[in-house]
Amino acid sequence: LLLTTISFAQTEREKGIEFYENGDYKAAVEVLKKSVETDETDGEAWRFLAMSFARIGNEEQALKAFDKAAEFRDEDLNKKYDLPVKFIELPKNNYTKEARRNNVTGRVKLAVEFGKDGQIKHIFILRELPDGLTEKAVEAARKIKFKPAVKNGEPVTVIKFVEYSFLIF
């Protein structure tokens, strides 16, 4: 029975991700909710569920699902791929004059959709900083150059957490 339940969750996850990639975020939410109810340990399903909520504008549910998704490390999720996302260029973030003047330090945390076509698709802000630093982090994330993850020989979309640290020395 356990094996049947897990394979049901996997097919639900795959169906949900397919809805997501086709832009039917409401259908993705419905299917991915079933997937995580069946297998609460599916970090990939949690990430796509969270981003689906974000895409339909349900920020509160997106944040809850991203909290759950954050329990699963990238290293563990990377095992599901033939090749994980490969970063080619990670642009630096820059301080704003206001943030430097106000001695703002900390981290901006983002959930970033790395498309199977090698493009950054959607960015959801999980932790912000004032004085334009959140905007600087989003701007840097949009410029990330990468090779998509590969699963079963095909490029796939992946959602990863990206953090930008702002420190004054």
XYZ file of C-alpha atoms in Angstrom, residues 35-147:
113
model
C 0.326 15.276 -3.867
C 1.659 16.788 -0.620
C -1.252 15.370 1.375
C -0.229 11.931 0.123
C 3.520 12.498 0.618
C 4.404 15.353 2.975
C 8.127 14.734 2.383
C 8.061 15.697 -1.313
C 10.060 18.925 -1.291
C 9.722 19.405 -5.040
C 5.914 19.223 -4.844
C 5.942 21.740 -1.950
C 8.062 24.182 -3.993
C 5.796 23.975 -7.041
C 2.693 24.239 -4.840
C 4.114 27.353 -3.191
C 5.041 28.974 -6.511
C 1.594 28.061 -7.899
C -0.011 29.909 -4.976
C 2.341 32.837 -5.664
C 1.357 32.874 -9.349
C -2.375 33.092 -8.538
C -1.724 35.880 -6.028
C -2.365 33.896 -2.835
C 0.654 35.212 -0.963
C -0.376 33.858 2.442
C -0.677 30.250 1.201
C 2.503 30.684 -0.865
C 4.451 31.692 2.252
C 3.073 28.724 4.234
C 3.978 26.282 1.453
C 7.444 27.844 1.020
C 8.009 27.451 4.791
C 7.276 23.740 4.396
C 9.402 23.544 1.221
C 12.353 25.116 3.075
C 12.545 21.999 5.280
C 13.961 20.119 2.272
C 17.504 20.956 1.206
C 18.606 21.491 -2.386
C 21.206 18.727 -1.968
C 18.434 16.195 -1.298
C 16.257 17.447 -4.159
C 19.214 17.445 -6.579
C 19.334 13.638 -6.260
C 16.079 13.506 -8.249
C 17.794 14.973 -11.321
C 20.346 13.494 -13.730
C 22.032 16.918 -13.501
C 21.109 19.726 -11.084
C 20.873 23.387 -12.125
C 24.385 24.567 -13.001
C 25.148 28.202 -12.252
C 27.273 29.909 -14.889
C 27.107 33.472 -13.604
C 25.857 34.775 -10.254
C 25.642 38.583 -10.446
C 26.591 40.505 -7.321
C 24.073 42.521 -5.407
C 24.785 46.198 -4.815
C 24.076 48.447 -1.872
C 21.898 51.496 -2.315
C 23.077 54.845 -0.938
C 20.095 54.890 1.448
C 20.867 51.437 2.848
C 24.541 52.328 3.341
C 23.593 55.623 5.015
C 21.132 53.776 7.319
C 23.576 50.919 8.035
C 21.088 48.305 6.813
C 22.450 44.763 6.925
C 20.838 41.348 6.552
C 19.660 38.879 3.937
C 17.045 38.954 1.222
C 15.602 35.503 0.543
C 13.944 34.699 -2.763
C 12.264 31.695 -4.346
C 13.418 31.628 -7.960
C 11.992 29.614 -10.839
C 14.800 28.371 -13.092
C 13.052 27.527 -16.359
C 13.820 24.494 -18.479
C 14.569 26.961 -21.303
C 17.480 28.476 -19.345
C 15.551 31.619 -18.351
C 14.623 33.007 -14.927
C 10.817 32.834 -14.932
C 9.324 33.988 -11.641
C 10.750 35.382 -8.426
C 8.862 35.400 -5.133
C 10.210 37.450 -2.219
C 10.382 35.516 1.048
C 12.448 37.898 3.212
C 12.869 41.602 2.494
C 15.205 44.412 3.479
C 14.429 48.150 3.321
C 16.004 51.006 1.363
C 15.928 49.330 -2.046
C 17.966 46.247 -1.073
C 15.133 43.831 -1.886
C 14.877 45.379 -5.350
C 18.664 45.089 -5.815
C 18.513 41.390 -4.880
C 15.643 40.729 -7.322
C 17.532 42.629 -10.035
C 20.641 40.464 -9.424
C 18.570 37.239 -9.398
C 16.984 38.142 -12.765
C 20.498 38.242 -14.275
C 21.576 34.774 -13.088
C 22.932 32.701 -15.973
C 22.456 28.934 -15.631
C 22.086 25.619 -17.360
